[in-house]
Amino acid sequence: MPIYKFDEVLNDLMDYFILGDPDYLLQYKKQHNLPDDLLTEFTTEETGDRAVEQGVIVPMIGIENHPYTIYFNLSENVSELMKPENVLQHKREGYCLKVNNGRIYLYTIPYLRDFTEAKVEALKKFKQATIALPNG
């Protein structure tokens, strides 16, 4: 499997990215009768923790507001960033992510403020940091 590279990825002035299948999150929202404002819901209730525990989304917390180069390494090779001569700035382990619609996206917190079908379609249309993956 290949290595994907995305340049100039911005986090919309918040120290946070979300990794996940937005269609699956929309389905999760409907199944659990959650409001369109998932940002408030996830930050004031335990529903956000449950969504993470169930593999609906993976939060990427503590990322300063800078343009980033993002790598998705699906190969068997050791990631360039993990080699001893490089300095990895952000790493989190212990998350499981479910893919239900054949694709994941890296997106930002503002999308959660009004998480509707129209917002998901816009996310899928305009976000460059996305890769196709088999469901599972």
Short mmCIF file of N, CA, C and O in Angstrom, two decimals:
data_model
loop_
_atom_site.label_atom_id
_atom_site.label_comp_id
_atom_site.label_asym_id
_atom_site.label_seq_id
_atom_site.Cartn_x
_atom_site.Cartn_y
_atom_site.Cartn_z
N MET A 1 0.84 -1.18 0.00
CA MET A 1 0.00 0.00 0.00
C MET A 1 0.89 1.25 0.00
O MET A 1 1.98 1.23 0.55
N PRO A 2 0.42 2.32 -0.54
CA PRO A 2 1.24 3.52 -0.75
C PRO A 2 1.33 4.44 0.46
O PRO A 2 0.70 4.24 1.48
N ILE A 3 2.14 5.46 0.27
CA ILE A 3 2.24 6.57 1.22
C ILE A 3 1.58 7.77 0.57
O ILE A 3 1.88 8.11 -0.57
N TYR A 4 0.67 8.41 1.28
CA TYR A 4 -0.02 9.60 0.77
C TYR A 4 0.56 10.83 1.47
O TYR A 4 0.81 10.81 2.68
N LYS A 5 0.73 11.90 0.71
CA LYS A 5 1.28 13.14 1.24
C LYS A 5 0.34 14.29 0.89
O LYS A 5 -0.07 14.43 -0.26
N PHE A 6 0.03 15.12 1.89
CA PHE A 6 -0.83 16.30 1.68
C PHE A 6 -0.09 17.51 2.23
O PHE A 6 0.29 17.55 3.39
N ASP A 7 0.11 18.52 1.37
CA ASP A 7 0.82 19.73 1.75
C ASP A 7 -0.14 20.84 2.14
O ASP A 7 -1.28 20.88 1.68
N GLU A 8 0.38 21.74 2.97
CA GLU A 8 -0.34 22.96 3.35
C GLU A 8 -1.71 22.67 3.98
O GLU A 8 -2.71 23.31 3.69
N VAL A 9 -1.75 21.70 4.87
CA VAL A 9 -2.98 21.37 5.59
C VAL A 9 -3.07 22.31 6.78
O VAL A 9 -2.15 22.42 7.58
N LEU A 10 -4.20 23.01 6.90
CA LEU A 10 -4.42 23.97 7.98
C LEU A 10 -5.48 23.45 8.94
O LEU A 10 -6.39 22.73 8.55
N ASN A 11 -5.40 23.88 10.21
CA ASN A 11 -6.38 23.41 11.19
C ASN A 11 -7.41 24.46 11.59
O ASN A 11 -8.03 24.36 12.65
N ASP A 12 -7.65 25.45 10.78
CA ASP A 12 -8.71 26.44 10.99
C ASP A 12 -8.65 27.14 12.35
O ASP A 12 -9.65 27.32 13.02
N LEU A 13 -7.43 27.50 12.76
CA LEU A 13 -7.19 28.28 13.97
C LEU A 13 -7.54 27.56 15.27
O LEU A 13 -7.64 28.17 16.32
N MET A 14 -7.75 26.25 15.21
CA MET A 14 -8.00 25.46 16.41
C MET A 14 -6.92 24.38 16.48
O MET A 14 -6.45 23.90 15.46
N ASP A 15 -6.53 23.99 17.68
CA ASP A 15 -5.43 23.03 17.82
C ASP A 15 -5.94 21.59 17.75
O ASP A 15 -5.63 20.76 18.59
N TYR A 16 -6.68 21.31 16.70
CA TYR A 16 -7.41 20.05 16.63
C TYR A 16 -7.67 19.65 15.19
O TYR A 16 -8.03 20.47 14.37
N PHE A 17 -7.52 18.39 14.89
CA PHE A 17 -8.00 17.79 13.64
C PHE A 17 -8.89 16.60 14.01
O PHE A 17 -8.73 16.01 15.08
N ILE A 18 -9.74 16.22 13.11
CA ILE A 18 -10.56 15.02 13.24
C ILE A 18 -10.20 14.11 12.07
O ILE A 18 -10.13 14.55 10.93
N LEU A 19 -10.01 12.83 12.36
CA LEU A 19 -9.78 11.84 11.33
C LEU A 19 -10.95 10.87 11.36
O LEU A 19 -11.31 10.38 12.43
N GLY A 20 -11.56 10.65 10.22
CA GLY A 20 -12.67 9.71 10.19
C GLY A 20 -13.42 9.70 8.88
O GLY A 20 -13.10 10.42 7.95
N ASP A 21 -14.42 8.86 8.86
CA ASP A 21 -15.34 8.69 7.74
C ASP A 21 -16.55 9.58 8.04
O ASP A 21 -17.37 9.24 8.89
N PRO A 22 -16.67 10.75 7.40
CA PRO A 22 -17.75 11.68 7.75
C PRO A 22 -19.14 11.11 7.49
O PRO A 22 -20.09 11.45 8.20
N ASP A 23 -19.27 10.24 6.50
CA ASP A 23 -20.57 9.61 6.27
C ASP A 23 -20.94 8.71 7.44
O ASP A 23 -22.10 8.64 7.85
N TYR A 24 -19.96 8.03 8.00
CA TYR A 24 -20.20 7.18 9.16
C TYR A 24 -20.57 8.04 10.38
O TYR A 24 -21.46 7.69 11.15
N LEU A 25 -19.90 9.18 10.55
CA LEU A 25 -20.26 10.08 11.65
C LEU A 25 -21.68 10.61 11.48
O LEU A 25 -22.43 10.70 12.45
N LEU A 26 -22.07 10.93 10.26
CA LEU A 26 -23.43 11.39 10.00
C LEU A 26 -24.44 10.29 10.35
O LEU A 26 -25.46 10.55 10.98
N GLN A 27 -24.13 9.07 9.96
CA GLN A 27 -24.98 7.93 10.29
C GLN A 27 -25.06 7.75 11.81
O GLN A 27 -26.14 7.53 12.37
N TYR A 28 -23.94 7.85 12.49
CA TYR A 28 -23.87 7.74 13.95
C TYR A 28 -24.73 8.83 14.60
O TYR A 28 -25.45 8.57 15.55
N LYS A 29 -24.62 10.05 14.07
CA LYS A 29 -25.40 11.17 14.60
C LYS A 29 -26.89 10.88 14.51
O LYS A 29 -27.65 11.07 15.46
N LYS A 30 -27.32 10.36 13.36
CA LYS A 30 -28.74 10.05 13.16
C LYS A 30 -29.19 8.90 14.06
O LYS A 30 -30.27 8.96 14.66
N GLN A 31 -28.38 7.86 14.14
CA GLN A 31 -28.74 6.69 14.97
C GLN A 31 -28.88 7.04 16.45
O GLN A 31 -29.69 6.45 17.15
N HIS A 32 -28.09 7.99 16.91
CA HIS A 32 -28.12 8.37 18.32
C HIS A 32 -28.91 9.66 18.57
O HIS A 32 -28.85 10.20 19.68
N ASN A 33 -29.61 10.12 17.54
CA ASN A 33 -30.46 11.31 17.66
C ASN A 33 -29.69 12.50 18.24
O ASN A 33 -30.16 13.18 19.15
N LEU A 34 -28.52 12.75 17.68
CA LEU A 34 -27.69 13.86 18.14
C LEU A 34 -28.02 15.12 17.35
O LEU A 34 -28.47 15.04 16.21
N PRO A 35 -27.76 16.29 17.93
CA PRO A 35 -28.04 17.54 17.23
C PRO A 35 -27.04 17.80 16.11
O PRO A 35 -25.98 17.18 16.06
N ASP A 36 -27.37 18.74 15.23
CA ASP A 36 -26.45 19.13 14.16
C ASP A 36 -25.16 19.73 14.71
O ASP A 36 -24.10 19.58 14.11
N ASP A 37 -25.25 20.40 15.86
CA ASP A 37 -24.08 21.01 16.48
C ASP A 37 -23.33 19.94 17.29
O ASP A 37 -23.44 19.86 18.51
N LEU A 38 -22.56 19.12 16.58
CA LEU A 38 -21.79 18.07 17.24
C LEU A 38 -20.64 18.64 18.06
O LEU A 38 -20.19 18.00 19.02
N LEU A 39 -20.17 19.82 17.72
CA LEU A 39 -19.08 20.42 18.49
C LEU A 39 -19.52 20.63 19.94
O LEU A 39 -18.85 20.19 20.87
N THR A 40 -20.65 21.28 20.13
CA THR A 40 -21.16 21.51 21.48
C THR A 40 -21.52 20.18 22.14
O THR A 40 -21.19 19.95 23.30
N GLU A 41 -22.17 19.32 21.40
CA GLU A 41 -22.56 18.01 21.94
C GLU A 41 -21.35 17.22 22.43
O GLU A 41 -21.33 16.68 23.53
N PHE A 42 -20.32 17.16 21.60
CA PHE A 42 -19.15 16.35 21.94
C PHE A 42 -18.29 16.97 23.03
O PHE A 42 -17.54 16.25 23.70
N THR A 43 -18.36 18.27 23.22
CA THR A 43 -17.53 18.92 24.24
C THR A 43 -18.25 19.14 25.56
O THR A 43 -17.62 19.48 26.55
N THR A 44 -19.57 18.94 25.59
CA THR A 44 -20.31 19.15 26.84
C THR A 44 -20.95 17.87 27.37
O THR A 44 -21.40 17.84 28.50
N GLU A 45 -20.99 16.84 26.54
CA GLU A 45 -21.58 15.55 26.94
C GLU A 45 -20.54 14.46 26.73
O GLU A 45 -19.49 14.69 26.15
N GLU A 46 -20.85 13.27 27.15
CA GLU A 46 -19.92 12.15 26.97
C GLU A 46 -20.08 11.46 25.62
O GLU A 46 -19.41 10.47 25.35
N THR A 47 -20.93 12.00 24.77
CA THR A 47 -21.15 11.39 23.46
C THR A 47 -19.90 11.45 22.59
O THR A 47 -19.66 10.55 21.79
N GLY A 48 -19.09 12.47 22.75
CA GLY A 48 -17.84 12.57 22.00
C GLY A 48 -16.88 11.46 22.39
O GLY A 48 -16.25 10.83 21.53
N ASP A 49 -16.77 11.21 23.69
CA ASP A 49 -15.91 10.11 24.17
C ASP A 49 -16.40 8.77 23.63
O ASP A 49 -15.60 7.93 23.22
N ARG A 50 -17.71 8.57 23.62
CA ARG A 50 -18.26 7.31 23.10
C ARG A 50 -18.00 7.17 21.60
O ARG A 50 -17.69 6.08 21.13
N ALA A 51 -18.11 8.27 20.85
CA ALA A 51 -17.83 8.21 19.41
C ALA A 51 -16.37 7.81 19.17
O ALA A 51 -16.08 7.03 18.26
N VAL A 52 -15.47 8.31 19.99
CA VAL A 52 -14.05 7.96 19.86
C VAL A 52 -13.86 6.49 20.24
O VAL A 52 -13.19 5.73 19.54
N GLU A 53 -14.43 6.08 21.36
CA GLU A 53 -14.30 4.70 21.83
C GLU A 53 -14.85 3.69 20.82
O GLU A 53 -14.32 2.59 20.69
N GLN A 54 -15.89 4.08 20.08
CA GLN A 54 -16.51 3.19 19.11
C GLN A 54 -15.87 3.28 17.73
O GLN A 54 -16.32 2.65 16.79
N GLY A 55 -14.82 4.08 17.59
CA GLY A 55 -14.08 4.16 16.34
C GLY A 55 -14.73 4.99 15.26
O GLY A 55 -14.38 4.88 14.09
N VAL A 56 -15.65 5.86 15.65
CA VAL A 56 -16.33 6.72 14.67
C VAL A 56 -15.41 7.85 14.22
O VAL A 56 -15.38 8.18 13.04
N ILE A 57 -14.66 8.42 15.16
CA ILE A 57 -13.70 9.49 14.86
C ILE A 57 -12.44 9.27 15.69
O ILE A 57 -12.47 8.60 16.72
N VAL A 58 -11.35 9.85 15.22
CA VAL A 58 -10.11 9.89 15.98
C VAL A 58 -9.74 11.36 16.13
O VAL A 58 -9.53 12.05 15.13
N PRO A 59 -9.70 11.85 17.38
CA PRO A 59 -9.30 13.24 17.58
C PRO A 59 -7.78 13.36 17.53
O PRO A 59 -7.05 12.49 17.99
N MET A 60 -7.31 14.44 16.96
CA MET A 60 -5.89 14.74 16.93
C MET A 60 -5.73 16.09 17.61
O MET A 60 -5.95 17.14 17.01
N ILE A 61 -5.37 16.04 18.89
CA ILE A 61 -5.40 17.19 19.79
C ILE A 61 -4.01 17.79 19.94
O ILE A 61 -3.01 17.10 19.87
N GLY A 62 -3.98 19.10 20.19
CA GLY A 62 -2.73 19.78 20.52
C GLY A 62 -1.85 20.11 19.33
O GLY A 62 -0.64 20.15 19.45
N ILE A 63 -2.46 20.37 18.21
CA ILE A 63 -1.71 20.69 17.00
C ILE A 63 -1.81 22.19 16.76
O ILE A 63 -2.89 22.71 16.49
N GLU A 64 -0.68 22.88 16.90
CA GLU A 64 -0.68 24.34 16.75
C GLU A 64 -1.12 24.75 15.35
O GLU A 64 -1.04 23.98 14.40
N ASN A 65 -1.55 26.00 15.24
CA ASN A 65 -2.07 26.52 13.98
C ASN A 65 -0.93 26.92 13.05
O ASN A 65 -0.44 28.04 13.09
N HIS A 66 -0.50 25.97 12.24
CA HIS A 66 0.52 26.17 11.22
C HIS A 66 0.12 25.36 10.00
O HIS A 66 -0.64 24.40 10.11
N PRO A 67 0.64 25.69 8.84
CA PRO A 67 0.44 24.79 7.69
C PRO A 67 1.26 23.52 7.93
O PRO A 67 2.41 23.59 8.34
N TYR A 68 0.65 22.38 7.67
CA TYR A 68 1.31 21.10 7.91
C TYR A 68 1.41 20.27 6.64
O TYR A 68 0.59 20.41 5.73
N THR A 69 2.41 19.41 6.63
CA THR A 69 2.47 18.35 5.65
C THR A 69 2.06 17.09 6.39
O THR A 69 2.63 16.75 7.42
N ILE A 70 1.02 16.44 5.87
CA ILE A 70 0.45 15.26 6.51
C ILE A 70 0.78 14.04 5.66
O ILE A 70 0.61 14.07 4.44
N TYR A 71 1.24 12.99 6.32
CA TYR A 71 1.51 11.73 5.65
C TYR A 71 0.59 10.65 6.20
O TYR A 71 0.43 10.53 7.41
N PHE A 72 0.00 9.88 5.30
CA PHE A 72 -0.70 8.64 5.65
C PHE A 72 0.18 7.52 5.09
O PHE A 72 0.32 7.38 3.88
N ASN A 73 0.77 6.74 5.97
CA ASN A 73 1.68 5.69 5.54
C ASN A 73 0.96 4.35 5.66
O ASN A 73 0.76 3.84 6.76
N LEU A 74 0.56 3.78 4.54
CA LEU A 74 -0.11 2.50 4.52
C LEU A 74 0.84 1.39 4.07
O LEU A 74 0.42 0.25 3.88
N SER A 75 2.10 1.73 3.90
CA SER A 75 3.07 0.74 3.45
C SER A 75 3.63 -0.02 4.66
O SER A 75 3.39 0.35 5.81
N GLU A 76 4.40 -1.04 4.38
CA GLU A 76 5.07 -1.81 5.43
C GLU A 76 6.37 -1.15 5.87
O GLU A 76 6.97 -1.56 6.86
N ASN A 77 6.80 -0.13 5.14
CA ASN A 77 8.07 0.54 5.44
C ASN A 77 7.95 1.41 6.69
O ASN A 77 6.88 1.93 7.00
N VAL A 78 9.05 1.58 7.37
CA VAL A 78 9.09 2.48 8.52
C VAL A 78 8.84 3.89 8.03
O VAL A 78 9.44 4.34 7.04
N SER A 79 7.97 4.60 8.70
CA SER A 79 7.67 5.97 8.33
C SER A 79 8.93 6.83 8.39
O SER A 79 9.77 6.67 9.28
N GLU A 80 9.06 7.72 7.44
CA GLU A 80 10.20 8.64 7.41
C GLU A 80 10.30 9.42 8.71
O GLU A 80 11.38 9.65 9.25
N LEU A 81 9.16 9.79 9.27
CA LEU A 81 9.15 10.59 10.50
C LEU A 81 9.58 9.80 11.72
O LEU A 81 9.96 10.37 12.74
N MET A 82 9.51 8.48 11.65
CA MET A 82 9.88 7.63 12.79
C MET A 82 11.36 7.26 12.80
O MET A 82 11.85 6.66 13.75
N LYS A 83 12.07 7.62 11.75
CA LYS A 83 13.50 7.32 11.69
C LYS A 83 14.25 8.16 12.73
O LYS A 83 13.87 9.31 13.00
N PRO A 84 15.31 7.62 13.32
CA PRO A 84 16.00 8.29 14.43
C PRO A 84 16.52 9.70 14.11
O PRO A 84 16.59 10.54 14.99
N GLU A 85 16.86 9.96 12.86
CA GLU A 85 17.43 11.28 12.53
C GLU A 85 16.37 12.38 12.42
O GLU A 85 16.69 13.56 12.27
N ASN A 86 15.09 12.03 12.51
CA ASN A 86 14.01 13.02 12.39
C ASN A 86 13.36 13.28 13.75
O ASN A 86 13.47 12.47 14.66
N VAL A 87 12.70 14.42 13.85
CA VAL A 87 12.02 14.79 15.08
C VAL A 87 10.51 14.79 14.82
O VAL A 87 9.98 15.69 14.17
N LEU A 88 9.85 13.77 15.34
CA LEU A 88 8.40 13.69 15.21
C LEU A 88 7.78 14.63 16.22
O LEU A 88 8.12 14.61 17.40
N GLN A 89 6.84 15.47 15.77
CA GLN A 89 6.26 16.46 16.66
C GLN A 89 4.91 16.05 17.23
O GLN A 89 4.48 16.60 18.24
N HIS A 90 4.23 15.11 16.62
CA HIS A 90 2.90 14.72 17.11
C HIS A 90 2.67 13.24 16.84
O HIS A 90 2.75 12.80 15.70
N LYS A 91 2.40 12.49 17.90
CA LYS A 91 2.10 11.07 17.74
C LYS A 91 1.13 10.65 18.83
O LYS A 91 1.32 11.00 20.00
N ARG A 92 0.10 9.94 18.45
CA ARG A 92 -0.88 9.40 19.40
C ARG A 92 -1.12 7.95 19.04
O ARG A 92 -1.20 7.60 17.86
N GLU A 93 -1.27 7.11 20.04
CA GLU A 93 -1.55 5.70 19.81
C GLU A 93 -2.80 5.30 20.57
O GLU A 93 -3.28 6.03 21.43
N GLY A 94 -3.29 4.11 20.24
CA GLY A 94 -4.39 3.55 21.01
C GLY A 94 -5.78 3.80 20.45
O GLY A 94 -6.76 3.51 21.11
N TYR A 95 -5.86 4.34 19.26
CA TYR A 95 -7.16 4.61 18.65
C TYR A 95 -7.47 3.58 17.58
O TYR A 95 -6.59 3.10 16.88
N CYS A 96 -8.73 3.28 17.46
CA CYS A 96 -9.22 2.39 16.41
C CYS A 96 -10.21 3.20 15.57
O CYS A 96 -11.03 3.93 16.13
N LEU A 97 -10.13 3.09 14.27
CA LEU A 97 -11.02 3.86 13.39
C LEU A 97 -11.77 2.90 12.47
O LEU A 97 -11.15 2.08 11.81
N LYS A 98 -13.07 3.04 12.45
CA LYS A 98 -13.90 2.22 11.55
C LYS A 98 -14.13 2.97 10.24
O LYS A 98 -14.36 4.18 10.24
N VAL A 99 -14.06 2.23 9.15
CA VAL A 99 -14.33 2.79 7.83
C VAL A 99 -15.56 2.06 7.30
O VAL A 99 -15.54 0.85 7.18
N ASN A 100 -16.61 2.81 7.01
CA ASN A 100 -17.86 2.21 6.52
C ASN A 100 -18.16 2.55 5.07
O ASN A 100 -19.01 1.93 4.47
N ASN A 101 -17.50 3.58 4.54
CA ASN A 101 -17.84 4.06 3.21
C ASN A 101 -16.63 4.15 2.29
O ASN A 101 -16.63 4.91 1.33
N GLY A 102 -15.58 3.40 2.60
CA GLY A 102 -14.43 3.30 1.71
C GLY A 102 -13.49 4.47 1.64
O GLY A 102 -12.62 4.52 0.78
N ARG A 103 -13.61 5.42 2.58
CA ARG A 103 -12.76 6.61 2.51
C ARG A 103 -12.73 7.29 3.87
O ARG A 103 -13.73 7.34 4.56
N ILE A 104 -11.54 7.79 4.25
CA ILE A 104 -11.43 8.61 5.46
C ILE A 104 -10.92 9.99 5.07
O ILE A 104 -10.31 10.17 4.02
N TYR A 105 -11.21 10.95 5.94
CA TYR A 105 -10.83 12.35 5.71
C TYR A 105 -10.19 12.91 6.97
O TYR A 105 -10.54 12.52 8.08
N LEU A 106 -9.28 13.84 6.77
CA LEU A 106 -8.75 14.65 7.85
C LEU A 106 -9.45 16.00 7.72
O LEU A 106 -9.33 16.66 6.70
N TYR A 107 -10.20 16.36 8.75
CA TYR A 107 -10.95 17.61 8.68
C TYR A 107 -10.89 18.35 10.01
O TYR A 107 -10.30 17.85 10.97
N THR A 108 -11.45 19.52 10.04
CA THR A 108 -11.28 20.41 11.20
C THR A 108 -12.56 20.56 12.00
O THR A 108 -13.66 20.25 11.54
N ILE A 109 -12.39 21.06 13.19
CA ILE A 109 -13.48 21.21 14.16
C ILE A 109 -14.67 22.02 13.63
O ILE A 109 -15.81 21.66 13.91
N PRO A 110 -14.48 23.11 12.89
CA PRO A 110 -15.65 23.87 12.45
C PRO A 110 -16.70 23.04 11.69
O PRO A 110 -17.88 23.38 11.72
N TYR A 111 -16.29 21.97 11.05
CA TYR A 111 -17.28 21.11 10.38
C TYR A 111 -18.27 20.51 11.36
O TYR A 111 -19.41 20.21 11.00
N LEU A 112 -17.88 20.35 12.61
CA LEU A 112 -18.77 19.75 13.61
C LEU A 112 -19.85 20.71 14.11
O LEU A 112 -20.83 20.28 14.70
N ARG A 113 -19.69 22.00 13.86
CA ARG A 113 -20.66 22.98 14.35
C ARG A 113 -22.04 22.82 13.71
O ARG A 113 -23.05 23.12 14.32
N ASP A 114 -22.07 22.41 12.46
CA ASP A 114 -23.34 22.24 11.73
C ASP A 114 -23.20 20.99 10.87
O ASP A 114 -23.09 21.08 9.66
N PHE A 115 -23.16 19.84 11.53
CA PHE A 115 -22.86 18.58 10.84
C PHE A 115 -24.13 18.02 10.20
O PHE A 115 -24.86 17.23 10.80
N THR A 116 -24.37 18.47 8.98
CA THR A 116 -25.55 18.07 8.23
C THR A 116 -25.10 17.36 6.95
O THR A 116 -23.91 17.34 6.63
N GLU A 117 -26.05 16.82 6.22
CA GLU A 117 -25.71 16.17 4.95
C GLU A 117 -25.03 17.15 4.00
O GLU A 117 -24.06 16.78 3.31
N ALA A 118 -25.51 18.39 3.95
CA ALA A 118 -24.89 19.40 3.07
C ALA A 118 -23.46 19.69 3.49
O ALA A 118 -22.56 19.83 2.64
N LYS A 119 -23.21 19.76 4.80
CA LYS A 119 -21.85 20.03 5.30
C LYS A 119 -20.92 18.85 4.98
O LYS A 119 -19.78 19.05 4.60
N VAL A 120 -21.44 17.64 5.11
CA VAL A 120 -20.63 16.46 4.79
C VAL A 120 -20.30 16.44 3.30
O VAL A 120 -19.16 16.15 2.92
N GLU A 121 -21.25 16.77 2.46
CA GLU A 121 -20.99 16.81 1.02
C GLU A 121 -19.95 17.87 0.68
O GLU A 121 -19.07 17.64 -0.15
N ALA A 122 -20.01 19.02 1.34
CA ALA A 122 -19.02 20.08 1.12
C ALA A 122 -17.64 19.61 1.59
O ALA A 122 -16.63 19.83 0.91
N LEU A 123 -17.60 18.96 2.73
CA LEU A 123 -16.34 18.43 3.25
C LEU A 123 -15.73 17.47 2.24
O LEU A 123 -14.55 17.57 1.91
N LYS A 124 -16.53 16.56 1.75
CA LYS A 124 -16.03 15.56 0.80
C LYS A 124 -15.62 16.19 -0.53
O LYS A 124 -14.68 15.73 -1.17
N LYS A 125 -16.27 17.26 -0.90
CA LYS A 125 -15.95 17.92 -2.17
C LYS A 125 -14.66 18.74 -2.09
O LYS A 125 -13.88 18.77 -3.04
N PHE A 126 -14.42 19.41 -0.95
CA PHE A 126 -13.34 20.37 -0.88
C PHE A 126 -12.10 19.92 -0.09
O PHE A 126 -11.05 20.52 -0.22
N LYS A 127 -12.20 18.90 0.72
CA LYS A 127 -11.05 18.47 1.50
C LYS A 127 -10.11 17.63 0.64
O LYS A 127 -10.53 16.67 0.01
N GLN A 128 -8.86 17.99 0.65
CA GLN A 128 -7.84 17.28 -0.12
C GLN A 128 -7.24 16.11 0.65
O GLN A 128 -6.80 15.13 0.04
N ALA A 129 -7.19 16.22 1.98
CA ALA A 129 -6.56 15.18 2.80
C ALA A 129 -7.54 14.03 3.01
O ALA A 129 -8.23 13.95 4.01
N THR A 130 -7.57 13.14 2.03
CA THR A 130 -8.47 12.00 2.07
C THR A 130 -7.81 10.81 1.37
O THR A 130 -7.04 11.00 0.44
N ILE A 131 -8.11 9.64 1.88
CA ILE A 131 -7.59 8.44 1.23
C ILE A 131 -8.67 7.36 1.22
O ILE A 131 -9.53 7.32 2.10
N ALA A 132 -8.63 6.56 0.19
CA ALA A 132 -9.54 5.42 0.07
C ALA A 132 -8.98 4.25 0.87
O ALA A 132 -7.78 3.98 0.82
N LEU A 133 -9.85 3.62 1.64
CA LEU A 133 -9.48 2.45 2.43
C LEU A 133 -10.61 1.43 2.33
O LEU A 133 -11.77 1.79 2.20
N PRO A 134 -10.27 0.17 2.48
CA PRO A 134 -11.34 -0.83 2.51
C PRO A 134 -12.17 -0.67 3.79
O PRO A 134 -11.65 -0.25 4.83
N ASN A 135 -13.43 -0.99 3.71
CA ASN A 135 -14.28 -0.92 4.89
C ASN A 135 -13.80 -1.91 5.94
O ASN A 135 -13.29 -2.98 5.62
N GLY A 136 -13.99 -1.49 7.15
CA GLY A 136 -13.60 -2.36 8.28
C GLY A 136 -13.08 -1.57 9.44
O GLY A 136 -13.04 -0.41 9.49
#
